[in-house]
Amino acid sequence: MIVPLMEAAADTCGGKAGALGALLRAGLPVPDGFVVSFAVYLAAVRDLDLGPFAGESDDLDATRQAIESRPVHATVIDALGRALDELGDPPVAVRSSAANEDTGQASAAGQHESFLAVHGVSEVADAVRACWASLFSPRAIGYRGASGRDHQPSDDLAMAVIVQRHLDAEVSGVMFTPADPDDATQIEASWGLGPSIVGGTVTPDAYRVAEDGSVTRTVADKRIRLDRRGTQLVIRDVPTRTRNQPTIDDATATQLAELGKEIAAVLGGPQDIEWAIVGGRIWVLQARPVTAAPPPPPPPPSPSGASDAQAATLTGTPGSHGTVTGTARIVRGPRDFARVHPGDILVCPFTDPAWTPLLRIAAGVVTETGGVLSHAAIVAREHAIPAVLGIPNATSRLHDDTIITIDGTTGTVTAANA
């Protein structure tokens, strides 16, 4: 029922938990915890008496609602209580670990629920149930459909849940290890907890650590950070004096790259790694295969002599390969989702995982914030949708219903009349 994270394996606990278990067994710095296995989820679904297995129901929203409305079984709550007591009952992170999540073919990055700063057995049980239900959320269903897995066998729809010590990170980030040993390790970092980076709500610092150990970096204007206050997560403004300071130094970037090599060796291939720094120590929060490598960084801009056409071209971070021309659709939030038509190019402040269904119909994406290793950028690359990230004030500099061309390989956006 409850599996120590050290013993987790992909076939019983999902790829995310299985990878963390392998890293713990290799002696790498992963926060301790446990896993609520597939077996517990499957038993809970059977108890709902939905008729056919939940994944085969014609009304997946009804399946989600049924899971959300039924309390977690008392025996599961008892087991959760004992496991939490063994950890010392600290605040914990509760995270999905679904079957066919975090694979080399599909990351499902950000498509299922995760919760930070959860405390107490009752709150943990609620978070576990919410993770189960997120298997049938609109964004998860949309992701599976765009990945060609909307009719996957019922046996493949199962959800394990990871429960780990919560870390109050001073700096968090994402790292992609290279497929070719001669290529650079890519690192993104920002202040506070990781969801601001993976969710694309902040443009992070970007580092490249070459095989010879040399480090190049681009320091961003990091205006907000996410932190824990008790059992709540709060968004705070970053003080002006530290917005444009680098979050990590070159030595730390090099240390991260070396850790990335160890992780890739243990797990057998290039890895997409989420990490955090607490009290000067680096911790590994997640590792999964890289499903689609990001474009290389653009060359530095020419110092002089920009033409009129160049002046009318907006430049951001290359997020996902390809070039597309289409109608700009300014989307500032979920209220605008219904305005998006097939072939439109989304122009938005940022895209979090709830926007995944739009990526089934959009021809491209332009954002005001976010990094190339964010969840939305990963999903765009998996779906072969060009994306340009981190163009300040894009939603006001570009206009609704105009024709624009975006080049996700070079990171440029050009209006048709430029």
mmCIF file of C-alpha atoms in Angstrom, residues 98-381:
data_model
loop_
_atom_site.group_PDB
_atom_site.id
_atom_site.type_symbol
_atom_site.label_atom_id
_atom_site.label_comp_id
_atom_site.label_asym_id
_atom_site.label_seq_id
_atom_site.Cartn_x
_atom_site.Cartn_y
_atom_site.Cartn_z
ATOM 1 C CA ALA A 98 1.089 8.388 -13.113
ATOM 2 C CA ALA A 99 1.571 5.392 -15.361
ATOM 3 C CA ASN A 100 3.128 6.582 -18.644
ATOM 4 C CA GLU A 101 4.159 9.902 -17.059
ATOM 5 C CA ASP A 102 7.809 10.973 -17.232
ATOM 6 C CA THR A 103 8.673 8.563 -20.040
ATOM 7 C CA GLY A 104 10.983 9.056 -22.982
ATOM 8 C CA GLN A 105 7.962 9.449 -25.269
ATOM 9 C CA ALA A 106 5.748 11.737 -23.172
ATOM 10 C CA SER A 107 6.644 13.810 -20.121
ATOM 11 C CA ALA A 108 3.097 14.905 -19.185
ATOM 12 C CA ALA A 109 4.959 17.903 -17.754
ATOM 13 C CA GLY A 110 2.685 19.695 -15.326
ATOM 14 C CA GLN A 111 -0.445 17.907 -16.503
ATOM 15 C CA HIS A 112 -1.296 16.296 -13.161
ATOM 16 C CA GLU A 113 -1.589 17.922 -9.760
ATOM 17 C CA SER A 114 1.192 18.655 -7.299
ATOM 18 C CA PHE A 115 0.899 20.341 -3.911
ATOM 19 C CA LEU A 116 3.539 21.956 -1.700
ATOM 20 C CA ALA A 117 3.506 22.830 2.013
ATOM 21 C CA VAL A 118 0.870 20.206 2.875
ATOM 22 C CA HIS A 119 0.693 19.367 6.592
ATOM 23 C CA GLY A 120 -1.250 16.770 8.530
ATOM 24 C CA VAL A 121 -2.785 13.481 7.526
ATOM 25 C CA SER A 122 -6.158 14.949 6.599
ATOM 26 C CA GLU A 123 -4.642 17.505 4.226
ATOM 27 C CA VAL A 124 -2.311 14.886 2.740
ATOM 28 C CA ALA A 125 -5.239 12.532 2.117
ATOM 29 C CA ASP A 126 -7.117 15.331 0.331
ATOM 30 C CA ALA A 127 -4.054 16.060 -1.808
ATOM 31 C CA VAL A 128 -3.667 12.376 -2.694
ATOM 32 C CA ARG A 129 -7.291 12.245 -3.811
ATOM 33 C CA ALA A 130 -6.815 15.416 -5.893
ATOM 34 C CA CYS A 131 -3.799 13.821 -7.599
ATOM 35 C CA TRP A 132 -5.909 10.765 -8.435
ATOM 36 C CA ALA A 133 -8.684 12.939 -9.870
ATOM 37 C CA SER A 134 -6.232 14.992 -11.963
ATOM 38 C CA LEU A 135 -5.763 11.944 -14.179
ATOM 39 C CA PHE A 136 -9.134 12.982 -15.650
ATOM 40 C CA SER A 137 -8.703 16.770 -15.676
ATOM 41 C CA PRO A 138 -9.310 18.633 -18.975
ATOM 42 C CA ARG A 139 -5.607 19.424 -19.321
ATOM 43 C CA ALA A 140 -4.519 15.798 -18.774
ATOM 44 C CA ILE A 141 -7.159 14.534 -21.209
ATOM 45 C CA GLY A 142 -6.113 17.214 -23.716
ATOM 46 C CA TYR A 143 -2.457 16.271 -23.365
ATOM 47 C CA ARG A 144 -3.164 12.581 -23.930
ATOM 48 C CA GLY A 145 -5.266 13.458 -26.956
ATOM 49 C CA ALA A 146 -2.573 15.671 -28.487
ATOM 50 C CA SER A 147 -0.053 12.901 -27.825
ATOM 51 C CA GLY A 148 -2.267 10.337 -29.590
ATOM 52 C CA ARG A 149 -3.034 8.545 -26.326
ATOM 53 C CA ASP A 150 -6.668 9.593 -25.806
ATOM 54 C CA HIS A 151 -7.771 5.973 -26.289
ATOM 55 C CA GLN A 152 -5.000 4.350 -24.276
ATOM 56 C CA PRO A 153 -5.872 1.014 -22.607
ATOM 57 C CA SER A 154 -7.589 1.263 -19.245
ATOM 58 C CA ASP A 155 -4.767 -0.648 -17.567
ATOM 59 C CA ASP A 156 -2.454 2.245 -18.470
ATOM 60 C CA LEU A 157 -4.543 4.817 -16.584
ATOM 61 C CA ALA A 158 -3.347 4.623 -13.005
ATOM 62 C CA MET A 159 -1.991 7.140 -10.541
ATOM 63 C CA ALA A 160 0.547 6.688 -7.759
ATOM 64 C CA VAL A 161 1.330 9.635 -5.482
ATOM 65 C CA ILE A 162 4.680 10.725 -4.029
ATOM 66 C CA VAL A 163 4.797 12.281 -0.553
ATOM 67 C CA GLN A 164 8.155 13.913 0.318
ATOM 68 C CA ARG A 165 9.541 16.401 2.783
ATOM 69 C CA HIS A 166 8.809 19.939 1.612
ATOM 70 C CA LEU A 167 11.936 22.035 1.055
ATOM 71 C CA ASP A 168 11.885 25.797 1.587
ATOM 72 C CA ALA A 169 14.135 26.541 -1.343
ATOM 73 C CA GLU A 170 16.168 29.721 -1.508
ATOM 74 C CA VAL A 171 16.808 29.065 -5.204
ATOM 75 C CA SER A 172 15.112 26.545 -7.496
ATOM 76 C CA GLY A 173 15.558 25.531 -11.072
ATOM 77 C CA VAL A 174 15.512 23.089 -13.935
ATOM 78 C CA MET A 175 18.449 21.449 -15.708
ATOM 79 C CA PHE A 176 18.660 19.567 -19.012
ATOM 80 C CA THR A 177 21.647 17.268 -19.388
ATOM 81 C CA PRO A 178 23.006 16.954 -22.939
ATOM 82 C CA ALA A 179 22.444 14.042 -25.314
ATOM 83 C CA ASP A 180 25.944 14.522 -26.719
ATOM 84 C CA PRO A 181 28.787 14.678 -24.162
ATOM 85 C CA ASP A 182 30.290 17.543 -26.145
ATOM 86 C CA ASP A 183 27.150 19.667 -25.747
ATOM 87 C CA ALA A 184 26.423 22.005 -22.852
ATOM 88 C CA THR A 185 24.266 21.384 -19.798
ATOM 89 C CA GLN A 186 21.394 23.895 -19.728
ATOM 90 C CA ILE A 187 20.298 25.315 -16.375
ATOM 91 C CA GLU A 188 17.540 27.765 -15.431
ATOM 92 C CA ALA A 189 17.277 29.254 -11.943
ATOM 93 C CA SER A 190 15.201 31.742 -9.990
ATOM 94 C CA TRP A 191 14.513 32.797 -6.403
ATOM 95 C CA GLY A 192 12.204 30.787 -4.158
ATOM 96 C CA LEU A 193 10.180 27.661 -4.920
ATOM 97 C CA GLY A 194 10.171 25.904 -8.262
ATOM 98 C CA PRO A 195 6.566 26.339 -9.525
ATOM 99 C CA SER A 196 7.307 29.900 -10.657
ATOM 100 C CA ILE A 197 9.919 28.489 -13.061
ATOM 101 C CA VAL A 198 8.194 25.351 -14.295
ATOM 102 C CA GLY A 199 4.886 27.229 -14.499
ATOM 103 C CA GLY A 200 6.436 29.978 -16.605
ATOM 104 C CA THR A 201 5.403 32.906 -14.394
ATOM 105 C CA VAL A 202 8.957 34.191 -14.109
ATOM 106 C CA THR A 203 11.742 34.498 -16.653
ATOM 107 C CA PRO A 204 14.696 32.723 -14.998
ATOM 108 C CA ASP A 205 18.426 33.160 -15.232
ATOM 109 C CA ALA A 206 19.885 30.882 -17.923
ATOM 110 C CA TYR A 207 23.248 29.114 -17.676
ATOM 111 C CA ARG A 208 25.146 26.885 -20.093
ATOM 112 C CA VAL A 209 27.962 24.751 -18.704
ATOM 113 C CA ALA A 210 30.221 23.449 -21.466
ATOM 114 C CA GLU A 211 32.070 20.143 -21.339
ATOM 115 C CA ASP A 212 35.310 22.021 -20.597
ATOM 116 C CA GLY A 213 33.677 23.573 -17.518
ATOM 117 C CA SER A 214 33.245 27.081 -18.921
ATOM 118 C CA VAL A 215 30.007 28.807 -17.922
ATOM 119 C CA THR A 216 27.989 31.362 -19.858
ATOM 120 C CA ARG A 217 24.965 33.012 -18.311
ATOM 121 C CA THR A 218 22.126 35.374 -19.056
ATOM 122 C CA VAL A 219 20.756 37.076 -15.945
ATOM 123 C CA ALA A 220 17.031 37.879 -16.066
ATOM 124 C CA ASP A 221 14.871 40.457 -14.324
ATOM 125 C CA LYS A 222 13.228 38.144 -11.783
ATOM 126 C CA ARG A 223 10.371 40.203 -10.354
ATOM 127 C CA ILE A 224 8.453 37.654 -8.286
ATOM 128 C CA ARG A 225 9.172 34.620 -6.153
ATOM 129 C CA LEU A 226 7.085 31.892 -4.526
ATOM 130 C CA ASP A 227 7.643 30.983 -0.871
ATOM 131 C CA ARG A 228 5.967 29.045 1.930
ATOM 132 C CA ARG A 229 4.291 30.883 4.774
ATOM 133 C CA GLY A 230 2.988 28.281 7.212
ATOM 134 C CA THR A 231 0.866 25.952 5.107
ATOM 135 C CA GLN A 232 0.268 28.590 2.427
ATOM 136 C CA LEU A 233 2.233 29.470 -0.687
ATOM 137 C CA VAL A 234 2.642 33.200 -1.222
ATOM 138 C CA ILE A 235 3.867 35.199 -4.211
ATOM 139 C CA ARG A 236 6.177 38.013 -3.178
ATOM 140 C CA ASP A 237 7.895 40.801 -5.059
ATOM 141 C CA VAL A 238 11.643 40.355 -5.311
ATOM 142 C CA PRO A 239 13.474 43.393 -3.844
ATOM 143 C CA THR A 240 14.715 45.695 -6.571
ATOM 144 C CA ARG A 241 18.340 45.243 -5.543
ATOM 145 C CA THR A 242 18.224 41.470 -6.154
ATOM 146 C CA ARG A 243 15.992 41.239 -9.240
ATOM 147 C CA ASN A 244 18.943 41.424 -11.604
ATOM 148 C CA GLN A 245 21.482 39.619 -9.456
ATOM 149 C CA PRO A 246 22.475 36.090 -10.550
ATOM 150 C CA THR A 247 20.749 33.409 -8.499
ATOM 151 C CA ILE A 248 23.747 31.061 -8.576
ATOM 152 C CA ASP A 249 27.443 31.581 -9.195
ATOM 153 C CA ASP A 250 29.559 29.765 -11.773
ATOM 154 C CA ALA A 251 30.848 27.290 -9.194
ATOM 155 C CA THR A 252 27.302 26.245 -8.308
ATOM 156 C CA ALA A 253 26.378 25.951 -11.979
ATOM 157 C CA THR A 254 29.362 23.663 -12.486
ATOM 158 C CA GLN A 255 28.384 21.630 -9.420
ATOM 159 C CA LEU A 256 24.866 21.237 -10.815
ATOM 160 C CA ALA A 257 26.230 20.095 -14.169
ATOM 161 C CA GLU A 258 28.389 17.452 -12.486
ATOM 162 C CA LEU A 259 25.385 16.250 -10.498
ATOM 163 C CA GLY A 260 23.437 16.117 -13.751
ATOM 164 C CA LYS A 261 26.039 13.795 -15.236
ATOM 165 C CA GLU A 262 25.679 11.452 -12.263
ATOM 166 C CA ILE A 263 21.887 11.457 -12.577
ATOM 167 C CA ALA A 264 22.025 10.780 -16.322
ATOM 168 C CA ALA A 265 24.417 7.888 -15.721
ATOM 169 C CA VAL A 266 22.129 6.326 -13.089
ATOM 170 C CA LEU A 267 18.978 6.713 -15.188
ATOM 171 C CA GLY A 268 20.539 5.869 -18.531
ATOM 172 C CA GLY A 269 20.110 8.932 -20.719
ATOM 173 C CA PRO A 270 19.669 12.701 -20.949
ATOM 174 C CA GLN A 271 17.529 14.015 -18.098
ATOM 175 C CA ASP A 272 15.163 16.885 -17.353
ATOM 176 C CA ILE A 273 15.933 17.582 -13.683
ATOM 177 C CA GLU A 274 14.185 19.805 -11.151
ATOM 178 C CA TRP A 275 16.427 20.900 -8.284
ATOM 179 C CA ALA A 276 16.455 23.200 -5.262
ATOM 180 C CA ILE A 277 19.060 24.787 -3.000
ATOM 181 C CA VAL A 278 18.421 24.928 0.762
ATOM 182 C CA GLY A 279 21.089 26.156 3.161
ATOM 183 C CA GLY A 280 23.693 25.932 0.422
ATOM 184 C CA ARG A 281 22.904 22.259 -0.337
ATOM 185 C CA ILE A 282 21.574 21.068 -3.701
ATOM 186 C CA TRP A 283 18.605 18.687 -3.692
ATOM 187 C CA VAL A 284 17.102 16.725 -6.584
ATOM 188 C CA LEU A 285 13.309 16.951 -6.731
ATOM 189 C CA GLN A 286 12.607 15.170 -10.004
ATOM 190 C CA ALA A 287 14.341 13.577 -12.970
ATOM 191 C CA ARG A 288 12.764 12.360 -16.189
ATOM 192 C CA PRO A 289 13.953 11.689 -19.742
ATOM 193 C CA VAL A 290 14.302 14.678 -22.064
ATOM 194 C CA THR A 291 11.543 14.178 -24.641
ATOM 195 C CA ALA A 292 12.481 17.010 -27.019
ATOM 196 C CA ALA A 293 15.621 19.105 -26.837
ATOM 197 C CA PRO A 294 15.176 22.896 -26.875
ATOM 198 C CA PRO A 295 16.598 25.082 -29.647
ATOM 199 C CA PRO A 296 20.100 26.476 -29.153
ATOM 200 C CA PRO A 297 20.353 30.017 -27.773
ATOM 201 C CA PRO A 298 20.305 32.807 -30.374
ATOM 202 C CA PRO A 299 23.494 34.679 -31.281
ATOM 203 C CA PRO A 300 24.044 38.009 -29.523
ATOM 204 C CA PRO A 301 22.289 40.955 -31.216
ATOM 205 C CA SER A 302 24.181 43.144 -33.626
ATOM 206 C CA PRO A 303 25.432 46.249 -31.806
ATOM 207 C CA SER A 304 24.458 48.700 -34.557
ATOM 208 C CA GLY A 305 22.709 49.277 -37.835
ATOM 209 C CA ALA A 306 19.311 47.651 -37.314
ATOM 210 C CA SER A 307 17.074 47.932 -40.370
ATOM 211 C CA ASP A 308 13.409 49.010 -40.202
ATOM 212 C CA ALA A 309 12.369 45.376 -40.540
ATOM 213 C CA GLN A 310 14.708 44.366 -37.738
ATOM 214 C CA ALA A 311 13.362 47.141 -35.536
ATOM 215 C CA ALA A 312 9.818 45.816 -36.047
ATOM 216 C CA THR A 313 10.845 42.297 -35.090
ATOM 217 C CA LEU A 314 10.426 41.281 -31.462
ATOM 218 C CA THR A 315 13.083 39.008 -30.021
ATOM 219 C CA GLY A 316 12.709 36.549 -27.176
ATOM 220 C CA THR A 317 13.986 33.152 -26.136
ATOM 221 C CA PRO A 318 13.749 30.312 -28.686
ATOM 222 C CA GLY A 319 11.385 27.830 -27.034
ATOM 223 C CA SER A 320 10.339 25.270 -29.631
ATOM 224 C CA HIS A 321 11.631 24.703 -33.171
ATOM 225 C CA GLY A 322 9.754 25.768 -36.281
ATOM 226 C CA THR A 323 8.285 28.740 -38.126
ATOM 227 C CA VAL A 324 4.592 29.509 -38.516
ATOM 228 C CA THR A 325 2.435 32.376 -39.739
ATOM 229 C CA GLY A 326 -1.023 32.903 -38.286
ATOM 230 C CA THR A 327 -3.492 35.212 -36.581
ATOM 231 C CA ALA A 328 -2.348 36.663 -33.267
ATOM 232 C CA ARG A 329 -4.791 35.899 -30.486
ATOM 233 C CA ILE A 330 -4.217 37.858 -27.265
ATOM 234 C CA VAL A 331 -5.070 35.523 -24.378
ATOM 235 C CA ARG A 332 -4.659 36.945 -20.881
ATOM 236 C CA GLY A 333 -6.404 34.165 -18.972
ATOM 237 C CA PRO A 334 -8.975 31.349 -19.048
ATOM 238 C CA ARG A 335 -11.791 33.796 -19.850
ATOM 239 C CA ASP A 336 -10.200 34.267 -23.277
ATOM 240 C CA PHE A 337 -9.845 30.552 -24.086
ATOM 241 C CA ALA A 338 -13.080 30.425 -26.111
ATOM 242 C CA ARG A 339 -11.704 33.090 -28.456
ATOM 243 C CA VAL A 340 -8.909 30.829 -29.692
ATOM 244 C CA HIS A 341 -9.511 29.225 -33.090
ATOM 245 C CA PRO A 342 -7.536 26.482 -34.847
ATOM 246 C CA GLY A 343 -4.405 27.971 -36.406
ATOM 247 C CA ASP A 344 -4.232 31.006 -34.103
ATOM 248 C CA ILE A 345 -0.959 31.993 -32.465
ATOM 249 C CA LEU A 346 -1.357 32.437 -28.703
ATOM 250 C CA VAL A 347 0.098 35.683 -27.365
ATOM 251 C CA CYS A 348 -0.100 35.583 -23.576
ATOM 252 C CA PRO A 349 1.571 36.672 -20.332
ATOM 253 C CA PHE A 350 2.553 33.035 -19.662
ATOM 254 C CA THR A 351 1.104 29.579 -20.175
ATOM 255 C CA ASP A 352 0.673 27.263 -17.235
ATOM 256 C CA PRO A 353 -0.314 23.596 -17.599
ATOM 257 C CA ALA A 354 -4.048 24.438 -17.476
ATOM 258 C CA TRP A 355 -3.592 25.902 -20.956
ATOM 259 C CA THR A 356 -2.600 22.546 -22.469
ATOM 260 C CA PRO A 357 -5.940 21.989 -24.315
ATOM 261 C CA LEU A 358 -5.224 25.172 -26.327
ATOM 262 C CA LEU A 359 -1.986 23.629 -27.579
ATOM 263 C CA ARG A 360 -4.092 21.078 -29.498
ATOM 264 C CA ILE A 361 -5.419 23.834 -31.780
ATOM 265 C CA ALA A 362 -2.887 26.686 -31.632
ATOM 266 C CA ALA A 363 -0.293 27.017 -34.371
ATOM 267 C CA GLY A 364 2.272 28.679 -32.107
ATOM 268 C CA VAL A 365 2.869 30.384 -28.768
ATOM 269 C CA VAL A 366 4.383 33.716 -27.707
ATOM 270 C CA THR A 367 4.792 34.528 -23.997
ATOM 271 C CA GLU A 368 5.907 37.529 -21.956
ATOM 272 C CA THR A 369 7.674 35.430 -19.309
ATOM 273 C CA GLY A 370 9.016 31.923 -18.916
ATOM 274 C CA GLY A 371 12.072 29.882 -19.706
ATOM 275 C CA VAL A 372 12.914 27.273 -22.303
ATOM 276 C CA LEU A 373 12.814 24.512 -19.665
ATOM 277 C CA SER A 374 9.326 25.397 -18.353
ATOM 278 C CA HIS A 375 6.485 22.873 -18.567
ATOM 279 C CA ALA A 376 4.660 24.776 -21.316
ATOM 280 C CA ALA A 377 7.789 24.952 -23.470
ATOM 281 C CA ILE A 378 8.379 21.216 -22.995
ATOM 282 C CA VAL A 379 4.801 20.408 -24.051
ATOM 283 C CA ALA A 380 5.052 22.759 -27.071
ATOM 284 C CA ARG A 381 8.182 20.926 -28.231
#
